[in-house]
Short mmCIF file of C-alpha atoms in Angstrom, two decimals:
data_model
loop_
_atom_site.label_atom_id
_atom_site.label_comp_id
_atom_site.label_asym_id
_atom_site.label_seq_id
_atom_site.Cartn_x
_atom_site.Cartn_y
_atom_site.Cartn_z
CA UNK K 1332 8.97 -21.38 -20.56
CA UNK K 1333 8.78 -17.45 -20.59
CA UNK K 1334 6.13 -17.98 -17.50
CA UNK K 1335 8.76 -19.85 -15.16
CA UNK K 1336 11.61 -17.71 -16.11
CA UNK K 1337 9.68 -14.64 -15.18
CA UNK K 1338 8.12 -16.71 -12.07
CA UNK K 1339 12.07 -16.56 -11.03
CA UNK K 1340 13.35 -13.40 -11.34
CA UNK K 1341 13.62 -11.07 -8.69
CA UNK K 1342 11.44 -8.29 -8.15
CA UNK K 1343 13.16 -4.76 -8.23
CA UNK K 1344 14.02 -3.37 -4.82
CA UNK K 1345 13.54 0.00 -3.61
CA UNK K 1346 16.10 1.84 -1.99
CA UNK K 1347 14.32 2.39 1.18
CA UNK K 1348 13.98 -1.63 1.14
CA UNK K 1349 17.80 -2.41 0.54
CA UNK K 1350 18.81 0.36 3.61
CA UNK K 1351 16.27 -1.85 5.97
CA UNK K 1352 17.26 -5.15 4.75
CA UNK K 1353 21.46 -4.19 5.00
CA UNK K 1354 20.39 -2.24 8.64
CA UNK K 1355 19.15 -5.48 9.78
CA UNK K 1356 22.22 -7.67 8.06
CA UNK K 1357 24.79 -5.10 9.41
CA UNK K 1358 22.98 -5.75 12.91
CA UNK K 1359 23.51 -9.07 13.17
CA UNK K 1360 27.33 -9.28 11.77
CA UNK K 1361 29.82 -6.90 11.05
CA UNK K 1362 30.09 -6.10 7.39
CA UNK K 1363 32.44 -4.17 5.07
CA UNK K 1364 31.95 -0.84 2.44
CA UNK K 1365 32.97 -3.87 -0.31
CA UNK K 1366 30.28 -6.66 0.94
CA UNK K 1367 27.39 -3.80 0.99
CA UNK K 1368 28.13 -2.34 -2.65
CA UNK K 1369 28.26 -5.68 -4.02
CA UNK K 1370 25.02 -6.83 -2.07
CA UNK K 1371 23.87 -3.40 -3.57
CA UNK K 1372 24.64 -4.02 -6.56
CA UNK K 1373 22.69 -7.01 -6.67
CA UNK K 1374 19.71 -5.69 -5.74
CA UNK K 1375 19.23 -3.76 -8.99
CA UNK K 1376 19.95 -0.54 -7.96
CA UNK K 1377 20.98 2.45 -10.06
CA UNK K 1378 24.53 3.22 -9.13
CA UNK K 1379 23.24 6.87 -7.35
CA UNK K 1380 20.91 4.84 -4.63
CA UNK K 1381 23.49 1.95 -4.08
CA UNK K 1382 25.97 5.43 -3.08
CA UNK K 1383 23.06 6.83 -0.90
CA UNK K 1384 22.25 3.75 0.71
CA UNK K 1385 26.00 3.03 1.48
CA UNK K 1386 26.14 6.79 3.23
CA UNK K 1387 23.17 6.29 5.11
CA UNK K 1388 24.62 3.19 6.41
CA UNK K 1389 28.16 4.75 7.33
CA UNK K 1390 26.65 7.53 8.75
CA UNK K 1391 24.00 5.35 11.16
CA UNK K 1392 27.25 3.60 11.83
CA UNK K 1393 25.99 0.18 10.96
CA UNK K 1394 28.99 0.07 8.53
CA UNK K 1395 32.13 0.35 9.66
CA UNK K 1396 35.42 -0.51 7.79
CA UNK K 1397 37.74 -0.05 10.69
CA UNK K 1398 35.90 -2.08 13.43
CA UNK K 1399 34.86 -4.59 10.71
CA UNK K 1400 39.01 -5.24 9.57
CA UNK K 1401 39.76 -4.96 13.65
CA UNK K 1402 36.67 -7.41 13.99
CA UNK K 1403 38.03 -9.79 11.38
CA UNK K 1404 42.07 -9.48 12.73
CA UNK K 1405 40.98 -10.83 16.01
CA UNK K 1406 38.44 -13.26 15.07
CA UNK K 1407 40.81 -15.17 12.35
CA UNK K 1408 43.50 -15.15 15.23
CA UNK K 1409 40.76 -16.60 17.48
CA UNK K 1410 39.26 -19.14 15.87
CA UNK K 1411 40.84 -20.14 12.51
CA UNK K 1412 44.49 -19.80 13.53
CA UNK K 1413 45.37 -17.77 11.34
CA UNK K 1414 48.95 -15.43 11.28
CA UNK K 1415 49.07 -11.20 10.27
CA UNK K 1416 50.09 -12.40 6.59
CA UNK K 1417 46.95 -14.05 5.67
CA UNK K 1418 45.10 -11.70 7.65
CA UNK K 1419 46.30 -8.99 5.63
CA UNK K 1420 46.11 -10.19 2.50
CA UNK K 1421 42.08 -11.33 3.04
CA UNK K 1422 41.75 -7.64 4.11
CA UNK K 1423 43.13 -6.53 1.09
CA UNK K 1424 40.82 -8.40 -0.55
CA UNK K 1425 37.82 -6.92 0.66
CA UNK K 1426 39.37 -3.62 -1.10
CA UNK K 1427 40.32 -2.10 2.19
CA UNK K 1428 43.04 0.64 2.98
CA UNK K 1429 46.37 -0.06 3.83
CA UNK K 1430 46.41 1.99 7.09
CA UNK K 1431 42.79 0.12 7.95
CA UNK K 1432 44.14 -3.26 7.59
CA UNK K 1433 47.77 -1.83 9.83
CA UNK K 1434 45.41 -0.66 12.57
CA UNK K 1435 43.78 -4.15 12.17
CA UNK K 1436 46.50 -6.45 12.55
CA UNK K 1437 47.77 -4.29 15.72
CA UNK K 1438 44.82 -4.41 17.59
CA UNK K 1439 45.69 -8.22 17.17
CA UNK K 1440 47.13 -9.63 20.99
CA UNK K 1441 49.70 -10.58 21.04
CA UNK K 1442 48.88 -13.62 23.94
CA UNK K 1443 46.50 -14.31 21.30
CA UNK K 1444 48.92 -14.65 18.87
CA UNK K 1445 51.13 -16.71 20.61
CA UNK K 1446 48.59 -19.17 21.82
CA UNK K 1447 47.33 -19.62 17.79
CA UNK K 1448 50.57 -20.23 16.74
CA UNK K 1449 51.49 -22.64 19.30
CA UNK K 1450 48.01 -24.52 18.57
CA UNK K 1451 49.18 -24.77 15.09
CA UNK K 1452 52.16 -25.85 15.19
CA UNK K 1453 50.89 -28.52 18.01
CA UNK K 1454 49.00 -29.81 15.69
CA UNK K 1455 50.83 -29.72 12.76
CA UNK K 1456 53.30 -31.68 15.26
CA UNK K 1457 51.52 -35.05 16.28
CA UNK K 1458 51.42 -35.51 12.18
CA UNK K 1459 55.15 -35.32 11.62
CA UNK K 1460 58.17 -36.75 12.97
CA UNK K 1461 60.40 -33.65 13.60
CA UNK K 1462 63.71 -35.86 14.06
CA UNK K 1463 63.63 -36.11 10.17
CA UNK K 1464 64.38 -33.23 7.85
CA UNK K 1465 61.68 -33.84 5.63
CA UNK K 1466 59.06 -33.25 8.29
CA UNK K 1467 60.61 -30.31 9.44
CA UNK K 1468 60.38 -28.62 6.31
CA UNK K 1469 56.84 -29.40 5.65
CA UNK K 1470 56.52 -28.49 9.62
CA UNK K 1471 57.91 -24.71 8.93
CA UNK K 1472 56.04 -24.52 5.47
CA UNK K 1473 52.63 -25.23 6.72
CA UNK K 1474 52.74 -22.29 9.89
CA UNK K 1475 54.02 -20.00 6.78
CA UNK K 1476 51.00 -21.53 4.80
CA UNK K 1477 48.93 -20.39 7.93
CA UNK K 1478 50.17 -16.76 7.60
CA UNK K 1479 53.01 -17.02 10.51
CA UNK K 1480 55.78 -15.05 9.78
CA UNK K 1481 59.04 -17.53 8.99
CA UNK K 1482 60.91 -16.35 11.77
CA UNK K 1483 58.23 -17.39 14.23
CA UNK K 1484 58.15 -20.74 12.52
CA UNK K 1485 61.68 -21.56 12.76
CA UNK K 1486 61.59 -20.34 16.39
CA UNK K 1487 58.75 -23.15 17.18
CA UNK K 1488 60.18 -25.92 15.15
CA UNK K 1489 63.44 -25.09 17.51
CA UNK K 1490 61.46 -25.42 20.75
CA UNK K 1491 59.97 -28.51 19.30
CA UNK K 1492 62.87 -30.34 18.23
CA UNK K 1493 65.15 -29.10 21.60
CA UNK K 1494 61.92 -30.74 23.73
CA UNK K 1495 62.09 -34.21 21.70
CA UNK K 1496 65.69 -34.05 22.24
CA UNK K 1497 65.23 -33.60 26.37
#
C-alpha cells in the first residue's frame, strides 16, 4: 500500500522548472497573478520561490493582469454572451483590482455589446411568448441573469414586444 501511494505522489519541483513550465502555459493562454500563485502553490514550492517565480514572470511580461482582465472582458462578450455585471464580478474573483477590472470592462465595444445582448435576448425570445406577462418577466430576468444591466433589458423586451405588435 505504502509502495503505490508513494508511486503517486508528485515529485518536488524546482523553481527553475515551475518558471519554464508557467513560461510555456502563459504562452499559450493568457493567465492571471491569482491562477500562477495557486498553480505555484501546487507545485510545492516554499512561499519565497513561488514570489520569485511570479516576478520573473511579470517582469518577462508573460503575466499580465491588465491585458489578461481586458483579454477576458472581450472574450466573455464575444463568445459566451455575457453583460459588464458578470464580467466584473468573475474578475473580482480572480482577486483582481478594482481599477483593473474598470479598465477591463471599457475596453469592452460597445457594437460588441450590443450585438451579445441582442443574441441573447433572441434567443431567450423563440422560448417565450412575450404577449404574456409571465414570459416577460422570466424574459427580463434571464438577460439580468446574463449580466445585462436592467435597463438594457427592459429596453429589448420593449423592442420585442412593439415588433410582435407591428
Amino acid at each position: 500500500m505504502d509502495e503505490k501511494k508513494r508511486r503517486y505522489t508528485k515529485k518536488p519541483v524546482t523553481a527553475e522548472k515551475a518558471l519554464q513550465r508557467l513560461a510555456a502555459l502563459c504562452a499559450r493562454s493568457e493567465q492571471c497573478s491569482t491562477d500562477i500563485r495557486r498553480k505555484l502553490a501546487g507545485y510545492g514550492l516554499a512561499p519565497e520561490e513561488c514570489s520569485e517565480v511570479l516576478q520573473k514572470l511579470v517582469d518577462n511580461r508573460f503575466v499580465d493582469d491588465r491585458r489578461y482582465a481586458g483579454s477576458v472582458a472581450r472574450d466573455k462578450v464575444r463568445f459566451a454572451g455575457w453583460g459588464k455585471a458578470k464580467i466584473r464580478m468573475a474578475l473580482y474573483a480572480k482577486g483582481l483590482r478594482g481599477e483593473i477590472v474598470d479598465e477591463a470592462l471599457a475596453s469592452i465595444e460597445t457594437a460588441d455589446y450590443k450585438e451579445a445582448l441582442l443574441r441573447v435576448a433572441r434567443a431567450k425570445a423563440r422560448s417565450l411568448d412575450l404577449r404574456q406577462r409571465a414570459d416577460r418577466d422570466k424574459f427580463v430576468r434571464h438577460i439580468v441573469s446574463r449580466g445585462f444591466e436592467p435597463a438594457l433589458a427592459f429596453r429589448v423586451l420593449e423592442a420585442a414586444v412593439r415588433k410582435l405588435e407591428k
